[in-house]
CSV table of C-alpha atoms in Angstrom, one decimal:
chain,number,residue,atom,x,y,z
S,282,MET,CA,-14.8,-24.9,130.9
S,283,PHE,CA,-14.9,-21.3,129.9
S,284,ASN,CA,-12.0,-19.8,127.9
S,285,THR,CA,-11.1,-16.8,130.1
S,286,LYS,CA,-9.9,-14.9,127.0
S,287,SER,CA,-13.3,-15.4,125.2
S,288,VAL,CA,-15.5,-12.5,124.8
S,289,ASP,CA,-18.4,-14.5,126.3
S,290,PHE,CA,-16.4,-14.9,129.6
S,291,ILE,CA,-15.3,-11.3,129.5
S,292,TRP,CA,-18.9,-10.1,129.0
S,293,LEU,CA,-20.0,-12.1,132.1
S,294,VAL,CA,-17.2,-10.7,134.2
S,295,LEU,CA,-18.0,-7.1,133.2
S,296,MET,CA,-21.7,-7.7,134.0
S,297,GLY,CA,-20.7,-9.0,137.5
S,298,LEU,CA,-18.4,-6.0,138.2
S,299,THR,CA,-21.3,-3.7,137.3
S,300,LEU,CA,-23.5,-5.4,139.9
S,301,LEU,CA,-20.6,-5.1,142.4
S,302,SER,CA,-20.5,-1.3,141.7
S,303,ALA,CA,-24.3,-1.1,142.2
S,304,ALA,CA,-23.9,-2.7,145.6
S,305,ILE,CA,-21.2,-0.2,146.5
S,306,ALA,CA,-23.5,2.6,145.4
S,307,GLU,CA,-25.9,1.6,148.1
S,308,SER,CA,-23.2,1.5,150.7
S,309,PRO,CA,-23.7,4.2,153.3
S,310,ASP,CA,-20.0,4.9,153.9
S,311,GLN,CA,-17.5,4.9,151.1
S,312,GLY,CA,-14.0,4.6,152.5
S,313,LEU,CA,-10.7,4.4,150.7
S,314,VAL,CA,-11.0,0.6,150.1
S,315,LEU,CA,-14.4,1.0,148.3
S,316,ILE,CA,-13.0,3.9,146.3
S,317,LEU,CA,-10.1,1.8,145.2
S,318,VAL,CA,-12.5,-1.1,144.3
S,319,ILE,CA,-14.6,1.3,142.2
S,320,THR,CA,-11.4,2.7,140.6
S,321,PHE,CA,-10.1,-0.8,139.8
S,322,THR,CA,-13.4,-1.7,138.3
S,323,VAL,CA,-13.3,1.3,135.9
S,324,ALA,CA,-9.7,0.5,134.9
S,325,TYR,CA,-10.4,-3.2,134.4
S,326,LYS,CA,-13.6,-2.7,132.4
S,327,GLY,CA,-11.9,-0.1,130.2
S,328,ARG,CA,-8.9,-2.4,129.6
S,329,MET,CA,-11.1,-5.4,128.7
S,330,ILE,CA,-13.2,-3.5,126.2
S,331,VAL,CA,-10.1,-1.8,124.7
S,332,ASP,CA,-8.2,-5.1,124.4
S,333,HIS,CA,-10.9,-7.6,123.6
S,334,PHE,CA,-14.0,-5.9,122.3
S,335,MET,CA,-12.2,-3.2,120.3
S,336,GLU,CA,-9.6,-5.8,119.5
S,337,LEU,CA,-6.7,-3.4,120.1
S,338,LYS,CA,-4.6,-6.0,122.0
S,339,ASP,CA,-2.8,-7.1,118.8
S,340,ALA,CA,-3.6,-4.0,116.7
S,341,ASN,CA,-1.8,-0.7,116.0
S,342,ARG,CA,0.4,0.1,119.0
S,343,LEU,CA,-0.3,3.9,119.0
S,344,LEU,CA,-4.0,3.4,119.1
S,345,ARG,CA,-3.7,0.6,121.7
S,346,ASN,CA,-1.5,2.7,124.0
S,347,SER,CA,-3.7,5.8,123.6
S,348,MET,CA,-6.8,4.0,124.7
S,349,ARG,CA,-5.1,2.1,127.5
S,350,VAL,CA,-3.5,5.2,129.0
S,351,TYR,CA,-7.0,6.8,129.2
S,352,PHE,CA,-8.0,4.0,131.6
S,353,TYR,CA,-5.0,4.7,133.8
S,354,VAL,CA,-5.4,8.5,133.9
S,355,ILE,CA,-9.2,8.7,134.6
S,356,PRO,CA,-9.1,6.1,137.5
S,357,GLY,CA,-6.0,7.9,138.8
S,358,MET,CA,-7.9,11.2,138.9
S,359,ILE,CA,-10.8,9.5,140.8
S,360,VAL,CA,-8.3,8.5,143.6
S,361,LEU,CA,-6.6,11.9,143.6
S,362,VAL,CA,-9.9,13.8,143.9
S,363,TYR,CA,-10.8,11.5,146.8
S,364,LEU,CA,-7.5,11.9,148.6
S,365,PHE,CA,-6.8,15.6,148.0
S,366,PRO,CA,-10.0,17.5,147.3
S,367,GLU,CA,-9.0,20.6,149.3
S,368,LEU,CA,-5.6,20.9,147.6
S,369,ILE,CA,-7.1,20.5,144.1
S,370,ALA,CA,-9.8,23.0,145.0
S,371,ARG,CA,-7.2,25.5,146.2
S,372,LEU,CA,-5.0,25.0,143.1
S,373,THR,CA,-8.0,25.5,140.8
S,374,THR,CA,-9.5,28.6,142.5
S,375,LEU,CA,-9.3,31.8,140.5
S,376,HIS,CA,-8.3,34.9,142.6
K,270,MET,CA,-27.7,-14.6,102.8
K,271,PRO,CA,-29.3,-17.4,104.9
K,272,ASP,CA,-27.1,-18.9,107.6
K,273,SER,CA,-27.5,-22.3,106.1
K,274,ILE,CA,-24.9,-21.4,103.5
K,275,ALA,CA,-21.7,-23.0,104.7
K,276,PRO,CA,-19.2,-20.5,106.1
K,277,SER,CA,-16.1,-19.9,104.0
K,278,PRO,CA,-13.4,-22.2,105.3
K,279,GLN,CA,-11.0,-19.2,105.0
K,280,ALA,CA,-11.8,-17.2,108.2
K,281,VAL,CA,-10.6,-13.7,107.9
K,282,ILE,CA,-8.1,-13.0,110.7
K,283,PRO,CA,-7.0,-9.4,111.2
K,284,ALA,CA,-3.3,-8.8,110.6
K,285,LYS,CA,-1.0,-8.0,113.5
K,286,ASN,CA,-0.8,-4.2,114.1
K,287,HIS,CA,-3.8,-3.5,111.9
K,288,ILE,CA,-6.0,-0.5,112.4
K,289,PRO,CA,-9.6,-1.7,113.3
K,290,GLY,CA,-12.0,0.1,110.9
K,291,ASN,CA,-10.1,2.9,109.3
K,292,MET,CA,-7.9,5.9,110.3
K,293,ALA,CA,-10.8,8.4,109.9
K,294,ILE,CA,-13.0,6.7,112.5
K,295,TRP,CA,-10.0,6.8,115.0
K,296,VAL,CA,-9.7,10.5,114.5
K,297,GLY,CA,-13.3,10.7,115.5
K,298,ILE,CA,-13.0,8.3,118.4
K,299,LEU,CA,-9.9,10.0,119.9
K,300,SER,CA,-11.7,13.4,119.5
K,301,GLU,CA,-14.8,12.1,121.2
K,302,MET,CA,-12.7,10.6,124.0
K,303,THR,CA,-11.0,14.0,124.5
K,304,GLU,CA,-14.4,15.6,124.6
K,305,PHE,CA,-15.6,13.2,127.3
K,306,ALA,CA,-12.3,13.7,129.2
K,307,LEU,CA,-13.0,17.4,129.3
K,308,MET,CA,-16.5,16.6,130.8
K,309,PHE,CA,-14.8,14.4,133.4
K,310,ILE,CA,-12.4,17.2,134.3
K,311,VAL,CA,-15.4,19.6,134.7
K,312,TYR,CA,-17.0,16.9,137.0
K,313,PHE,CA,-13.8,16.6,139.1
K,314,LEU,CA,-13.4,20.4,139.4
K,315,ALA,CA,-17.1,21.0,140.2
K,316,LYS,CA,-16.9,18.2,142.8
K,317,VAL,CA,-13.9,19.5,144.7
K,318,HIS,CA,-15.4,23.0,144.8
K,319,ASN,CA,-18.9,21.8,145.8
K,320,PRO,CA,-18.5,18.6,147.7
K,321,GLU,CA,-21.8,18.8,149.5
K,322,PHE,CA,-23.8,18.7,146.3
K,323,PHE,CA,-21.8,15.8,144.8
K,324,SER,CA,-22.1,13.9,148.1
K,325,GLU,CA,-25.9,14.2,148.1
K,326,GLY,CA,-26.6,14.2,144.3
K,327,PRO,CA,-26.0,10.5,143.6
K,328,LEU,CA,-28.3,9.5,146.4
K,329,ARG,CA,-31.2,11.4,144.7
K,330,LEU,CA,-30.7,9.6,141.4
K,331,ASN,CA,-32.4,6.4,140.2
K,332,THR,CA,-29.5,4.0,140.7
K,333,THR,CA,-31.4,1.1,139.2
K,334,ALA,CA,-31.8,3.0,135.9
K,335,GLY,CA,-28.0,3.6,135.9
K,336,VAL,CA,-27.2,0.0,136.6
K,337,LEU,CA,-29.6,-1.3,134.0
K,338,ASN,CA,-28.2,1.0,131.3
K,339,THR,CA,-24.7,-0.1,132.2
K,340,LEU,CA,-25.7,-3.8,131.7
K,341,VAL,CA,-27.5,-2.9,128.5
K,342,LEU,CA,-24.5,-1.1,127.0
K,343,LEU,CA,-22.1,-3.8,128.0
K,344,SER,CA,-24.4,-6.3,126.4
K,345,SER,CA,-24.7,-4.2,123.2
K,346,SER,CA,-20.9,-4.1,123.0
K,347,TYR,CA,-20.8,-7.9,123.4
K,348,PHE,CA,-23.3,-8.4,120.6
K,349,VAL,CA,-21.3,-6.1,118.3
K,350,ILE,CA,-18.0,-8.1,118.8
K,351,LYS,CA,-20.0,-11.3,118.2
K,352,ALA,CA,-21.2,-9.8,114.9
K,353,ILE,CA,-17.6,-9.0,113.9
K,354,LYS,CA,-16.5,-12.5,114.8
K,355,SER,CA,-19.5,-13.9,112.8
K,356,ILE,CA,-18.8,-12.0,109.6
K,357,ARG,CA,-15.1,-13.1,109.6
K,358,ILE,CA,-16.2,-16.7,109.3
K,359,GLY,CA,-18.8,-15.9,106.7
K,360,ARG,CA,-21.8,-16.3,109.0
K,361,ILE,CA,-23.6,-13.3,107.4
K,362,ALA,CA,-27.1,-13.9,108.7
K,363,ARG,CA,-25.8,-14.6,112.2
K,364,CYS,CA,-23.8,-11.4,112.0
K,365,GLN,CA,-26.9,-9.4,111.1
K,366,ARG,CA,-28.8,-11.0,114.0
K,367,TRP,CA,-26.2,-9.9,116.5
K,368,LEU,CA,-26.3,-6.4,115.1
K,369,TRP,CA,-30.1,-6.3,115.5
K,370,TYR,CA,-29.7,-7.3,119.1
K,371,ALA,CA,-27.2,-4.4,119.5
K,372,VAL,CA,-29.7,-2.0,118.0
K,373,ALA,CA,-32.4,-3.3,120.3
K,374,MET,CA,-30.0,-2.6,123.3
K,375,GLY,CA,-29.4,0.9,122.0
K,376,ALA,CA,-33.2,1.5,121.8
K,377,LEU,CA,-33.6,0.0,125.3
K,378,TYR,CA,-30.9,2.3,126.7
K,379,LEU,CA,-32.8,5.3,125.3
K,380,ILE,CA,-36.1,4.1,126.7
K,381,ILE,CA,-34.5,3.7,130.2
K,382,LYS,CA,-32.8,7.0,130.0
K,383,PHE,CA,-36.1,8.9,129.1
K,384,TYR,CA,-37.8,7.0,131.9
K,385,GLU,CA,-35.0,8.1,134.3
K,386,TYR,CA,-35.4,11.8,133.1
K,387,HIS,CA,-39.1,11.6,133.7
K,388,TRP,CA,-38.6,10.0,137.1
K,389,ASN,CA,-36.2,12.9,138.0
K,390,SER,CA,-38.7,15.5,136.7
K,391,GLU,CA,-41.5,14.1,138.9
K,392,ARG,CA,-39.1,14.7,141.9
K,393,GLY,CA,-38.3,18.2,140.8
K,394,LEU,CA,-34.8,17.4,139.7
K,395,ALA,CA,-33.7,19.5,136.8
K,396,THR,CA,-30.7,21.0,135.1
K,397,ASP,CA,-30.8,24.0,137.5
K,398,THR,CA,-31.4,22.1,140.7
K,399,ASP,CA,-27.7,22.4,141.7
K,400,ILE,CA,-24.2,22.1,140.2
K,401,PHE,CA,-24.3,18.3,140.4
K,402,PHE,CA,-27.5,18.0,138.4
K,403,THR,CA,-26.2,20.5,135.8
K,404,VAL,CA,-23.1,18.3,135.3
K,405,TYR,CA,-25.3,15.1,135.4
K,406,TYR,CA,-27.7,16.4,132.7
K,407,TYR,CA,-25.0,17.9,130.5
K,408,THR,CA,-22.9,14.7,130.6
K,409,THR,CA,-25.7,12.1,130.3
K,410,PHE,CA,-27.6,14.0,127.6
K,411,ASN,CA,-24.5,14.3,125.5
K,412,HIS,CA,-23.8,10.6,126.0
K,413,LEU,CA,-27.5,9.8,125.1
K,414,LEU,CA,-27.0,11.6,121.7
K,415,HIS,CA,-24.0,9.4,121.0
K,416,VAL,CA,-26.1,6.3,121.7
K,417,GLY,CA,-28.8,7.6,119.3
K,418,TRP,CA,-26.5,8.2,116.3
K,419,GLY,CA,-24.4,5.1,117.2
K,420,SER,CA,-27.5,3.0,116.9
K,421,GLY,CA,-28.2,4.7,113.5
K,422,ALA,CA,-24.7,3.7,112.4
K,423,ILE,CA,-25.3,0.1,113.3
K,424,LEU,CA,-28.5,0.2,111.2
K,425,TRP,CA,-26.4,1.6,108.4
K,426,ALA,CA,-24.0,-1.3,108.7
K,427,ILE,CA,-27.0,-3.8,108.6
K,428,MET,CA,-28.2,-2.1,105.4
K,429,GLY,CA,-24.7,-2.3,104.0
K,430,ILE,CA,-24.6,-6.1,104.7
K,431,ARG,CA,-28.0,-6.6,103.1
K,432,MET,CA,-27.0,-4.6,100.0
K,433,GLY,CA,-23.7,-6.5,99.7
K,434,GLY,CA,-21.5,-3.6,100.4
K,435,ILE,CA,-20.2,-5.2,103.6
K,436,THR,CA,-19.0,-8.8,103.2
K,437,GLN,CA,-16.8,-11.4,104.9
K,438,HIS,CA,-13.7,-10.1,103.0
K,439,ASN,CA,-14.6,-6.4,102.9
K,440,HIS,CA,-16.0,-5.4,106.3
K,441,SER,CA,-13.8,-2.5,107.5
K,442,GLY,CA,-17.0,-0.3,107.5
K,443,LEU,CA,-18.5,-2.7,110.0
K,444,GLU,CA,-15.3,-2.7,112.1
K,445,ALA,CA,-15.4,1.2,112.1
K,446,VAL,CA,-19.0,1.2,113.4
K,447,ALA,CA,-18.1,-1.5,116.0
K,448,VAL,CA,-15.1,0.4,117.5
K,449,TYR,CA,-17.2,3.6,117.5
K,450,TRP,CA,-19.9,1.8,119.4
K,451,HIS,CA,-17.4,0.4,121.9
K,452,MET,CA,-16.1,4.0,122.5
K,453,ILE,CA,-19.7,5.0,123.5
K,454,ASP,CA,-19.7,2.1,126.0
K,455,LEU,CA,-16.3,3.1,127.3
K,456,ALA,CA,-17.5,6.7,128.0
K,457,TRP,CA,-20.5,5.2,130.0
K,458,ILE,CA,-18.1,3.0,132.0
K,459,VAL,CA,-16.6,6.2,133.4
K,460,ILE,CA,-19.9,8.2,133.6
K,461,PHE,CA,-21.7,5.5,135.6
K,462,PRO,CA,-19.4,5.4,138.7
K,463,LEU,CA,-18.8,9.2,138.6
K,464,LEU,CA,-22.5,10.1,138.7
K,465,TYR,CA,-24.3,7.2,140.3
K,466,VAL,CA,-21.7,5.5,142.6
K,467,LEU,CA,-19.1,7.9,144.0
K,468,ARG,CA,-20.0,10.3,146.7
């Protein structure tokens, strides 16, 4: 049996998620569900690399939190840009 | 240096709350992550102001090349953490082997990326095709440079091990190279869906 905390298992999961993203890339219509799947994939991959490959899970808390926050903020921005593109465009237009 | 030498029974285990590598490399990593974050903000702003180009752009890219490079970088990160785990138990030759695999992945990434740029060029896709391709080339070329010098840093670590400067009990230099390399992988984990998947 695989140890699900082992880097070998995590590597295989990350490779599988990449292939899932590739399948979504070929999808003709990307609705909210697919956007959320992509967003989750980015957040999960980032978290796994930060915690287990960078080994920050038990390391310095400031570094761990700084890196973890990154993979909440960027996926969050992906969802916001999908949901409110016109509002963001209006707020960022220079007059 | 051969692997046949029995590993030290005293495996090196990182202390709780330790800083992987050293503080200097983390200043570099956080600066680089900020630089990539600014590129992502530029992407988001360009996208909301030019949705038609960002809807069509990913369909004109070579998705296979993007997927292959993601798999290659994830594998390189895996090889690097395997190298770290090897050196901690005194498996020096095995550690070097994993690092050479990571360098090979870095080289493969660069080959795929140059093939992709050539593929684009043959289809008339360039930096000035439209705003999507301007963002695509700026972001991916910047990332490519990081892969180039990151691979050089791994080679430096291999040399350090061969010359005895990096050992089982003194390998913070290798850890610094490893976390920097993972940062390069992290940036690509965001770049890939933004440019190749999301429309």
